[in-house]
Short mmCIF file of C-alpha atoms in Angstrom, two decimals:
data_model
loop_
_atom_site.label_atom_id
_atom_site.label_comp_id
_atom_site.label_asym_id
_atom_site.label_seq_id
_atom_site.Cartn_x
_atom_site.Cartn_y
_atom_site.Cartn_z
CA UNK A 21 0.00 0.00 0.00
CA UNK A 22 1.43 3.39 -0.98
CA UNK A 23 2.02 6.17 1.52
CA UNK A 24 -0.71 8.37 0.07
CA UNK A 25 -3.17 5.44 0.19
CA UNK A 26 -2.32 4.95 3.86
CA UNK A 27 -3.14 8.58 4.50
CA UNK A 28 -6.23 10.49 3.45
CA UNK A 29 -5.98 9.68 -0.24
CA UNK A 30 -6.59 13.28 -1.23
CA UNK A 31 -4.26 15.72 -2.87
CA UNK A 32 -3.38 18.98 -1.11
CA UNK A 33 -5.51 22.00 -2.11
CA UNK A 34 -3.92 24.32 -4.67
CA UNK A 35 -4.29 27.33 -2.37
CA UNK A 36 -2.47 25.55 0.45
CA UNK A 37 0.45 24.69 -1.83
CA UNK A 38 0.73 28.32 -2.98
CA UNK A 39 0.59 29.55 0.64
CA UNK A 40 3.25 27.04 1.70
CA UNK A 41 5.45 28.17 -1.19
CA UNK A 42 5.18 31.79 -0.03
CA UNK A 43 3.22 32.93 -3.09
CA UNK A 44 -0.12 33.68 -1.36
CA UNK A 45 -1.08 34.99 2.06
CA UNK A 46 -4.29 34.22 4.00
CA UNK A 47 -6.08 37.41 2.96
CA UNK A 48 -5.35 36.87 -0.73
CA UNK A 49 -6.51 33.26 -0.61
CA UNK A 50 -9.72 34.23 1.18
CA UNK A 51 -10.51 36.87 -1.44
CA UNK A 52 -9.71 34.46 -4.29
CA UNK A 53 -11.99 31.76 -2.86
CA UNK A 54 -14.79 34.28 -2.47
CA UNK A 55 -14.34 35.35 -6.10
CA UNK A 56 -14.30 31.71 -7.18
CA UNK A 57 -17.64 31.08 -5.47
CA UNK A 58 -19.09 34.18 -7.09
CA UNK A 59 -17.89 33.49 -10.66
CA UNK A 60 -17.68 29.70 -10.78
CA UNK A 61 -14.20 29.89 -12.33
CA UNK A 62 -11.36 27.56 -11.45
CA UNK A 63 -9.19 28.80 -8.61
CA UNK A 64 -6.11 29.05 -10.85
CA UNK A 65 -7.98 31.30 -13.29
CA UNK A 66 -9.16 33.54 -10.46
CA UNK A 67 -5.65 33.85 -9.02
CA UNK A 68 -4.28 34.85 -12.41
CA UNK A 69 -7.04 37.42 -13.00
CA UNK A 70 -6.41 39.01 -9.59
CA UNK A 71 -2.68 39.17 -10.28
CA UNK A 72 -1.83 37.13 -7.19
CA UNK A 73 0.28 34.56 -9.08
CA UNK A 74 2.27 34.37 -12.29
CA UNK A 75 1.69 31.61 -14.83
CA UNK A 76 5.02 30.02 -13.87
CA UNK A 77 4.11 30.00 -10.16
CA UNK A 78 0.73 28.47 -10.94
CA UNK A 79 2.27 25.83 -13.21
CA UNK A 80 4.76 24.78 -10.53
CA UNK A 81 2.01 24.49 -7.91
CA UNK A 82 -0.22 22.44 -10.24
CA UNK A 83 2.69 20.13 -11.01
CA UNK A 84 3.33 19.66 -7.29
CA UNK A 85 -0.34 18.93 -6.72
CA UNK A 86 -0.35 16.36 -9.54
CA UNK A 87 2.73 14.67 -8.09
CA UNK A 88 0.89 14.14 -4.82
CA UNK A 89 -2.12 12.73 -6.66
CA UNK A 90 -0.03 10.23 -8.59
CA UNK A 91 0.67 8.30 -5.39
CA UNK A 92 4.05 6.99 -6.52
CA UNK A 93 5.58 7.09 -3.05
CA UNK A 94 7.24 4.04 -1.57
CA UNK A 95 5.62 1.60 0.80
CA UNK A 96 5.49 2.33 4.54
CA UNK A 97 4.72 -0.42 7.03
CA UNK A 98 2.42 0.45 9.98
CA UNK A 99 5.16 -0.07 12.59
CA UNK A 100 7.57 2.17 10.68
CA UNK A 101 4.82 4.74 10.19
CA UNK A 102 4.17 4.88 13.96
CA UNK A 103 7.90 5.16 14.68
CA UNK A 104 8.26 8.09 12.28
CA UNK A 105 5.24 9.83 13.80
CA UNK A 106 6.66 9.39 17.31
CA UNK A 107 9.97 10.91 16.21
CA UNK A 108 8.12 13.85 14.66
CA UNK A 109 6.10 14.38 17.85
CA UNK A 110 9.19 14.44 20.08
CA UNK A 111 11.03 16.89 17.81
CA UNK A 112 8.05 19.24 17.40
CA UNK A 113 7.40 19.38 21.15
CA UNK A 114 11.10 20.06 21.76
CA UNK A 115 11.09 22.95 19.29
CA UNK A 116 7.84 24.43 20.60
CA UNK A 117 9.24 25.08 24.06
CA UNK A 118 7.27 27.89 25.71
CA UNK A 119 7.21 30.08 22.62
CA UNK A 120 4.37 32.56 22.53
CA UNK A 121 1.68 32.03 19.88
CA UNK A 122 3.63 29.17 18.38
CA UNK A 123 1.92 27.55 15.41
CA UNK A 124 2.36 23.78 15.37
CA UNK A 125 1.61 23.60 11.65
CA UNK A 126 4.52 25.93 10.88
CA UNK A 127 6.88 23.59 12.72
CA UNK A 128 5.54 20.34 11.33
CA UNK A 129 6.60 20.47 7.70
CA UNK A 130 10.32 21.21 8.27
CA UNK A 131 10.42 18.59 11.04
CA UNK A 132 8.71 16.01 8.81
CA UNK A 133 11.06 16.88 5.98
CA UNK A 134 14.09 16.33 8.25
CA UNK A 135 12.74 13.02 9.57
CA UNK A 136 11.92 11.67 6.11
CA UNK A 137 15.26 12.85 4.71
CA UNK A 138 17.06 10.89 7.43
CA UNK A 139 14.84 7.79 7.54
CA UNK A 140 12.98 7.50 4.24
CA UNK A 141 14.31 9.90 1.60
CA UNK A 142 12.24 8.08 -1.04
CA UNK A 143 9.11 9.57 0.59
CA UNK A 144 10.22 13.22 0.46
CA UNK A 145 7.86 13.82 -2.44
CA UNK A 146 4.95 13.17 -0.07
CA UNK A 147 6.14 15.35 2.80
CA UNK A 148 3.01 17.55 2.65
CA UNK A 149 0.70 14.56 3.13
CA UNK A 150 2.94 13.12 5.82
CA UNK A 151 2.89 16.44 7.70
CA UNK A 152 -0.90 16.67 7.38
CA UNK A 153 -1.29 13.13 8.68
CA UNK A 154 1.12 13.85 11.54
CA UNK A 155 -0.90 16.91 12.52
CA UNK A 156 -4.23 15.06 12.44
CA UNK A 157 -2.91 12.10 14.41
CA UNK A 158 -0.65 13.87 16.90
CA UNK A 159 -1.81 17.44 17.40
CA UNK A 160 -5.35 17.99 16.10
CA UNK A 161 -7.87 18.99 18.76
CA UNK A 162 -10.83 17.55 16.88
CA UNK A 163 -14.06 19.57 17.18
CA UNK A 164 -12.24 22.17 19.31
CA UNK A 165 -9.79 22.99 16.52
CA UNK A 166 -12.00 25.42 14.58
CA UNK A 167 -12.73 27.49 17.68
CA UNK A 168 -9.03 27.97 18.41
CA UNK A 169 -8.08 29.44 15.04
CA UNK A 170 -6.62 33.00 15.03
CA UNK A 171 -9.74 34.50 13.42
CA UNK A 172 -12.22 32.85 15.80
CA UNK A 173 -14.27 35.14 18.05
CA UNK A 174 -15.02 32.36 20.56
CA UNK A 175 -14.00 33.37 24.09
CA UNK A 176 -14.81 30.24 26.10
CA UNK A 177 -15.09 26.53 25.30
CA UNK A 178 -16.58 24.02 27.75
CA UNK A 179 -16.51 20.25 27.26
CA UNK A 180 -19.11 18.15 29.13
CA UNK A 181 -18.40 14.52 28.26
CA UNK A 182 -18.75 14.43 24.47
CA UNK A 183 -20.72 17.71 24.28
CA UNK A 184 -19.06 21.03 23.44
CA UNK A 185 -20.47 24.43 24.41
CA UNK A 186 -18.94 27.67 23.18
CA UNK A 187 -19.36 31.29 24.19
CA UNK A 188 -18.92 34.31 21.96
CA UNK A 189 -18.57 38.03 22.85
CA UNK A 190 -21.66 39.38 24.54
CA UNK A 191 -22.24 36.11 26.39
CA UNK A 192 -23.83 34.35 23.40
CA UNK A 193 -23.75 30.60 24.11
CA UNK A 194 -24.03 27.85 21.50
CA UNK A 195 -23.80 24.06 21.49
CA UNK A 196 -21.54 22.54 18.84
CA UNK A 197 -23.87 20.47 16.61
CA UNK A 198 -21.33 17.66 16.25
CA UNK A 199 -19.24 17.51 19.41
CA UNK A 200 -16.97 14.53 19.98
CA UNK A 201 -17.75 11.16 18.43
CA UNK A 202 -16.89 9.21 21.59
CA UNK A 203 -15.22 9.47 24.97
CA UNK A 204 -12.20 7.76 23.40
CA UNK A 205 -11.82 10.73 21.04
CA UNK A 206 -12.19 13.12 23.99
CA UNK A 207 -9.40 11.31 25.82
CA UNK A 208 -7.10 11.41 22.79
CA UNK A 209 -7.59 15.18 22.47
CA UNK A 210 -7.06 15.69 26.21
CA UNK A 211 -3.81 13.68 26.03
CA UNK A 212 -2.60 15.85 23.12
CA UNK A 213 -3.29 19.01 25.11
CA UNK A 214 -1.41 17.55 28.09
CA UNK A 215 1.54 16.56 25.87
CA UNK A 216 1.82 20.11 24.51
CA UNK A 217 2.12 21.34 28.09
CA UNK A 218 4.73 18.71 28.95
CA UNK A 219 2.29 16.99 31.33
CA UNK A 220 0.39 13.71 31.51
CA UNK A 221 -3.13 12.74 32.56
CA UNK A 222 -3.40 9.55 34.60
CA UNK A 223 -5.28 7.94 37.48
CA UNK A 224 -2.70 9.46 39.82
CA UNK A 225 -2.99 12.86 38.12
CA UNK A 226 -6.58 13.11 36.80
CA UNK A 227 -6.63 16.88 36.23
CA UNK A 228 -4.28 19.55 35.00
CA UNK A 229 -4.07 23.25 34.30
CA UNK A 230 -2.23 23.99 31.06
CA UNK A 231 -1.65 26.56 28.35
CA UNK A 232 -2.25 26.00 24.64
CA UNK A 233 0.20 27.31 22.02
CA UNK A 234 -2.13 30.26 21.27
CA UNK A 235 -2.05 31.38 24.92
CA UNK A 236 -5.49 30.01 25.82
CA UNK A 237 -5.80 28.61 29.33
CA UNK A 238 -7.26 25.11 29.71
CA UNK A 239 -8.35 23.03 32.70
CA UNK A 240 -8.79 19.30 32.05
CA UNK A 241 -10.47 16.74 34.31
CA UNK A 242 -10.85 13.02 33.62
CA UNK A 243 -12.40 10.11 35.56
CA UNK A 244 -12.14 9.16 38.38
CA UNK A 245 -11.94 12.79 39.51
CA UNK A 246 -15.21 13.53 37.74
CA UNK A 247 -18.05 11.39 36.42
CA UNK A 248 -17.20 12.32 32.82
CA UNK A 249 -14.51 14.12 30.86
CA UNK A 250 -14.57 17.88 31.43
CA UNK A 251 -12.58 20.78 30.01
CA UNK A 252 -12.75 24.54 30.35
CA UNK A 253 -10.79 26.55 27.79
CA UNK A 254 -10.60 30.29 28.20
CA UNK A 255 -9.35 31.95 25.04
CA UNK A 256 -7.55 35.22 25.50
CA UNK A 257 -8.74 37.01 22.41
CA UNK A 258 -6.53 40.07 22.35
CA UNK A 259 -8.52 43.22 21.93
CA UNK A 260 -7.09 46.64 21.46
CA UNK A 261 -10.08 48.78 22.44
CA UNK A 262 -9.74 52.19 24.04
CA UNK A 263 -12.06 53.31 26.84
CA UNK A 264 -14.37 55.11 24.41
CA UNK A 265 -14.79 51.91 22.39
CA UNK A 266 -15.97 49.94 25.44
CA UNK A 267 -18.87 52.26 26.29
CA UNK A 268 -21.49 50.30 24.31
CA UNK A 269 -20.71 47.02 26.08
CA UNK A 270 -19.85 48.27 29.58
CA UNK A 271 -22.68 50.11 31.30
CA UNK A 272 -21.59 52.91 33.61
CA UNK A 273 -18.29 53.55 31.84
CA UNK A 274 -19.34 56.59 29.81
CA UNK A 275 -19.42 59.07 32.68
CA UNK A 276 -16.27 57.63 34.27
CA UNK A 277 -13.90 58.06 31.32
CA UNK A 278 -12.59 61.52 32.37
CA UNK A 279 -12.05 60.25 35.94
CA UNK A 280 -10.22 57.12 34.76
CA UNK A 281 -7.97 59.04 32.37
CA UNK A 282 -7.02 61.52 35.08
CA UNK A 283 -6.36 58.74 37.63
CA UNK A 284 -4.09 56.85 35.21
CA UNK A 285 -2.16 60.01 34.34
CA UNK A 286 -1.77 60.77 38.06
CA UNK A 287 -0.32 57.26 38.49
CA UNK A 288 -2.95 55.87 40.82
CA UNK A 289 -2.65 52.16 41.60
CA UNK A 290 -5.69 50.25 40.29
CA UNK A 291 -7.29 46.98 41.41
CA UNK A 292 -10.01 45.72 39.06
CA UNK A 293 -12.35 43.19 40.67
CA UNK A 294 -15.07 40.94 39.31
CA UNK A 295 -16.05 37.41 38.46
CA UNK A 296 -14.68 35.21 35.67
CA UNK A 297 -15.43 36.67 32.23
CA UNK A 298 -16.73 39.94 33.69
CA UNK A 299 -14.36 42.01 31.54
CA UNK A 300 -11.57 42.74 34.04
CA UNK A 301 -8.72 42.22 31.57
CA UNK A 302 -10.51 44.09 28.77
CA UNK A 303 -10.99 47.13 31.03
CA UNK A 304 -7.38 46.91 32.23
CA UNK A 305 -6.11 46.86 28.64
CA UNK A 306 -8.16 49.98 27.87
CA UNK A 307 -6.92 51.81 30.98
CA UNK A 308 -3.33 50.96 30.06
CA UNK A 309 -3.76 52.76 26.75
CA UNK A 310 -3.88 56.00 28.76
CA UNK A 311 -0.37 55.45 30.16
CA UNK A 312 2.19 58.08 29.16
CA UNK A 313 4.10 56.73 26.13
CA UNK A 314 7.54 57.34 27.65
CA UNK A 315 6.81 55.32 30.78
CA UNK A 316 8.54 51.95 31.15
CA UNK A 317 5.98 49.22 31.88
CA UNK A 318 6.63 45.71 33.21
CA UNK A 319 3.86 43.16 32.58
CA UNK A 320 3.86 40.09 34.84
CA UNK A 321 1.60 37.16 33.92
CA UNK A 322 1.03 33.45 34.34
CA UNK A 323 -0.98 33.42 31.08
CA UNK A 324 -0.41 35.81 28.15
CA UNK A 325 -3.28 38.31 28.35
CA UNK A 326 -2.02 41.89 28.05
CA UNK A 327 -0.91 43.34 24.72
CA UNK A 328 0.59 46.85 24.77
CA UNK A 329 2.13 47.04 21.32
CA UNK A 330 1.31 50.74 21.04
CA UNK A 331 3.60 51.55 24.01
CA UNK A 332 7.30 51.60 23.07
CA UNK A 333 8.86 50.49 26.37
CA UNK A 334 7.12 47.35 27.66
CA UNK A 335 8.82 44.26 29.11
CA UNK A 336 6.78 41.04 29.42
CA UNK A 337 7.55 38.37 32.04
CA UNK A 338 5.78 35.05 32.63
CA UNK A 339 5.82 32.44 35.38
CA UNK A 340 6.41 28.78 34.52
CA UNK A 341 5.42 25.54 36.19
CA UNK A 342 6.34 22.49 34.08
CA UNK A 343 7.24 19.04 35.47
CA UNK A 344 10.95 18.29 35.25
CA UNK A 345 11.89 21.92 34.65
CA UNK A 346 12.86 24.47 37.34
CA UNK A 347 9.85 26.73 38.02
CA UNK A 348 9.82 30.45 37.30
CA UNK A 349 8.02 32.03 40.26
CA UNK A 350 6.32 35.37 40.82
CA UNK A 351 9.29 36.32 42.96
CA UNK A 352 11.65 35.47 40.10
CA UNK A 353 9.89 37.61 37.52
CA UNK A 354 9.33 40.49 39.92
CA UNK A 355 13.04 40.52 40.75
CA UNK A 356 13.92 40.44 37.05
CA UNK A 357 11.45 43.15 36.10
CA UNK A 358 12.81 45.55 38.73
CA UNK A 359 16.16 45.55 36.91
CA UNK A 360 14.40 47.40 34.09
CA UNK A 361 13.48 50.19 36.56
CA UNK A 362 9.81 50.13 35.48
CA UNK A 363 7.69 53.16 36.27
CA UNK A 364 4.58 50.97 36.22
CA UNK A 365 4.02 47.30 37.06
CA UNK A 366 1.09 45.30 35.70
CA UNK A 367 0.30 41.98 37.39
CA UNK A 368 -2.62 40.82 35.29
CA UNK A 369 -4.39 38.78 37.96
CA UNK A 370 -3.70 37.92 41.59
CA UNK A 371 -4.53 34.22 41.83
CA UNK A 372 -2.10 32.95 44.46
CA UNK A 373 -0.81 33.90 47.89
CA UNK A 374 2.69 34.26 46.44
CA UNK A 375 1.50 36.72 43.78
CA UNK A 376 -0.41 38.78 46.38
CA UNK A 377 2.55 39.02 48.75
CA UNK A 378 5.10 39.84 46.08
CA UNK A 379 2.85 42.51 44.54
CA UNK A 380 2.01 44.34 47.79
CA UNK A 381 5.63 44.23 48.96
CA UNK A 382 6.88 45.59 45.62
CA UNK A 383 4.30 48.38 45.46
CA UNK A 384 5.23 49.41 49.00
CA UNK A 385 8.71 50.22 47.68
CA UNK A 386 7.24 53.15 45.76
CA UNK A 387 5.95 51.87 42.40
CA UNK A 388 3.01 54.06 41.43
CA UNK A 389 0.58 53.78 38.54
CA UNK A 390 0.39 50.01 38.68
CA UNK A 391 -2.48 47.63 37.86
CA UNK A 392 -3.81 44.25 38.90
CA UNK A 393 -7.10 42.34 38.96
CA UNK A 394 -8.66 39.84 41.33
CA UNK A 395 -11.74 37.63 41.59
CA UNK A 396 -14.12 39.24 44.08
CA UNK A 397 -17.81 40.08 44.69
CA UNK A 398 -17.38 43.80 45.49
CA UNK A 399 -14.75 46.49 45.88
CA UNK A 400 -14.42 45.80 49.62
CA UNK A 401 -14.34 42.05 48.98
CA UNK A 402 -11.36 42.59 46.65
CA UNK A 403 -9.36 44.12 49.51
CA UNK A 404 -10.46 41.39 51.93
CA UNK A 405 -9.44 38.73 49.41
CA UNK A 406 -5.98 40.31 49.13
CA UNK A 407 -5.80 40.12 52.94
CA UNK A 408 -6.74 36.43 52.93
CA UNK A 409 -4.11 35.55 50.34
CA UNK A 410 -1.36 37.44 52.19
CA UNK A 411 -2.39 35.86 55.51
CA UNK A 412 -2.14 32.43 53.90
CA UNK A 413 1.56 33.01 53.18
CA UNK A 414 2.48 35.33 56.06
CA UNK A 415 0.67 33.58 58.90
CA UNK A 416 2.41 35.53 61.68
CA UNK A 417 1.73 38.98 60.22
CA UNK A 418 -1.01 40.81 62.22
CA UNK A 419 -4.14 41.69 60.25
CA UNK A 420 -3.81 45.41 61.00
CA UNK A 421 -0.30 45.40 59.49
CA UNK A 422 -1.57 43.64 56.37
CA UNK A 423 -4.40 46.17 56.01
CA UNK A 424 -2.04 49.11 56.36
CA UNK A 425 0.26 47.64 53.70
CA UNK A 426 -2.70 47.26 51.32
CA UNK A 427 -4.17 50.70 52.11
CA UNK A 428 -0.85 52.41 51.39
CA UNK A 429 -0.59 51.06 47.85
CA UNK A 430 -4.15 50.56 46.54
CA UNK A 431 -5.65 53.85 45.37
CA UNK A 432 -8.66 52.86 43.22
CA UNK A 433 -10.80 49.71 43.17
CA UNK A 434 -13.18 49.12 40.24
CA UNK A 435 -15.80 46.37 40.50
CA UNK A 436 -17.26 45.03 37.24
CA UNK A 437 -20.18 42.63 36.97
CA UNK A 438 -21.90 40.42 34.40
CA UNK A 439 -25.55 41.18 33.65
CA UNK A 440 -27.74 38.13 32.98
CA UNK A 441 -31.28 37.51 31.78
CA UNK A 442 -33.77 35.15 33.44
CA UNK A 443 -32.33 32.11 31.64
CA UNK A 444 -28.79 32.89 32.79
CA UNK A 445 -27.61 34.24 29.46
CA UNK A 446 -25.16 37.14 29.57
CA UNK A 447 -26.77 40.32 28.24
CA UNK A 448 -23.97 42.73 29.07
CA UNK A 449 -21.43 43.98 31.59
CA UNK A 450 -21.45 46.94 33.92
CA UNK A 451 -19.27 48.84 36.34
CA UNK A 452 -21.01 48.39 39.69
CA UNK A 453 -18.81 50.59 41.83
CA UNK A 454 -15.61 52.60 41.92
CA UNK A 455 -14.02 53.47 45.26
CA UNK A 456 -10.88 55.28 46.35
CA UNK A 457 -8.93 53.78 49.24
CA UNK A 458 -7.53 56.10 51.90
CA UNK A 459 -3.92 55.53 52.88
CA UNK A 460 -4.87 55.34 56.58
CA UNK A 461 -7.32 52.95 58.23
CA UNK A 462 -10.46 54.09 60.03
CA UNK A 463 -10.51 54.10 63.87
CA UNK A 464 -12.23 50.69 63.84
CA UNK A 465 -9.35 49.26 61.81
CA UNK A 466 -11.26 48.96 58.53
CA UNK A 467 -10.43 50.52 55.17
CA UNK A 468 -11.35 54.14 54.50
CA UNK A 469 -13.37 53.74 51.27
CA UNK A 470 -14.59 56.85 49.46
CA UNK A 471 -17.28 56.16 46.90
CA UNK A 472 -16.64 57.62 43.46
CA UNK A 473 -19.41 55.81 41.59
CA UNK A 474 -22.15 53.27 42.28
CA UNK A 475 -24.71 52.09 39.75
#
């Protein structure tokens, strides 16, 4: 049986060959396909009429496509096939590392070419099909794949057994009409996600928190920890909206824009509080666009979320927790970032006691104009949650000392909330309250909160 017969049996699309050869980009191919649907012409004719390819480039691509279709590759036994795929998997995972926004498909073809050149040079003519097969068998995420593409607007993906639910901006929820075929397919996809993160799911380790190559955060859970297979994927769709652009989707913001701009310029320290998916990071991104362009900013994250490309002096740091590799802690990245003498520090979300302690200690050394967010049910609850996290790590530190440390460095707390309809669907988001925190505690030992806004 020939190699191409072992695989899908189809020839690679003409557009994909031209893209791979560097002749077309995604936008050009999309326009050409749209024109093809409209006119009914062959794709090659459309590409020529649009001036995207020359006749020589088209002829070479068609010849390459025909070579794949001819199926004249050598024979490949199943055991050898599996061995080659395993070698490809190991090499791709090694090259991926922790690179940001790494595209597995971009790595696959050169790796497959190297493997075939070393092991089976007679199959080099079918490297495209081999790479496609390797992707489908080693890295494809099945029904989740389409929602994780760069152009997708999906923000959250939830897997319940074999069912898949997605959420789009505005809280619009949909159920994938196909989902997974079986629990076996779910497990294969979960194992691929774990492998990308350098981890393994097992009876001893039935859940894991990992990061996908596109920066999305995923939590996986398999039996016996749960009754079925569960996954929660939070996509960090990078948005570049300014405060004025958020008004339509964030009730209460309109009248607060002048206040927020002034507070950022005056280098107030912000804490943005709210529930999951309430818009904390989106609001933080918009506030950061008001930072003076000559300020040096250090962004500290455990998941890539903040994108400040419009600011010229931004340093990004990220924690790391991978089995078999020394961890990179919040303390590590805070120490490193201070060497850049940042005027502002952004810790995207306080999730752990270590992050809370390191942040409050660093801000108490005089760093103004900094930002963080935290899960909380109100502005006051955000401060109390910071207390709880610090107490967890610094058990012998009196509560009044912890409160004074927090009060000295937190200037403004913004609480954002999801708005739902009777069925539980998200209909919008709103700013519930904005408070300023006095630097001294009240006589009863509580925070001195001055209300700026309440809806």
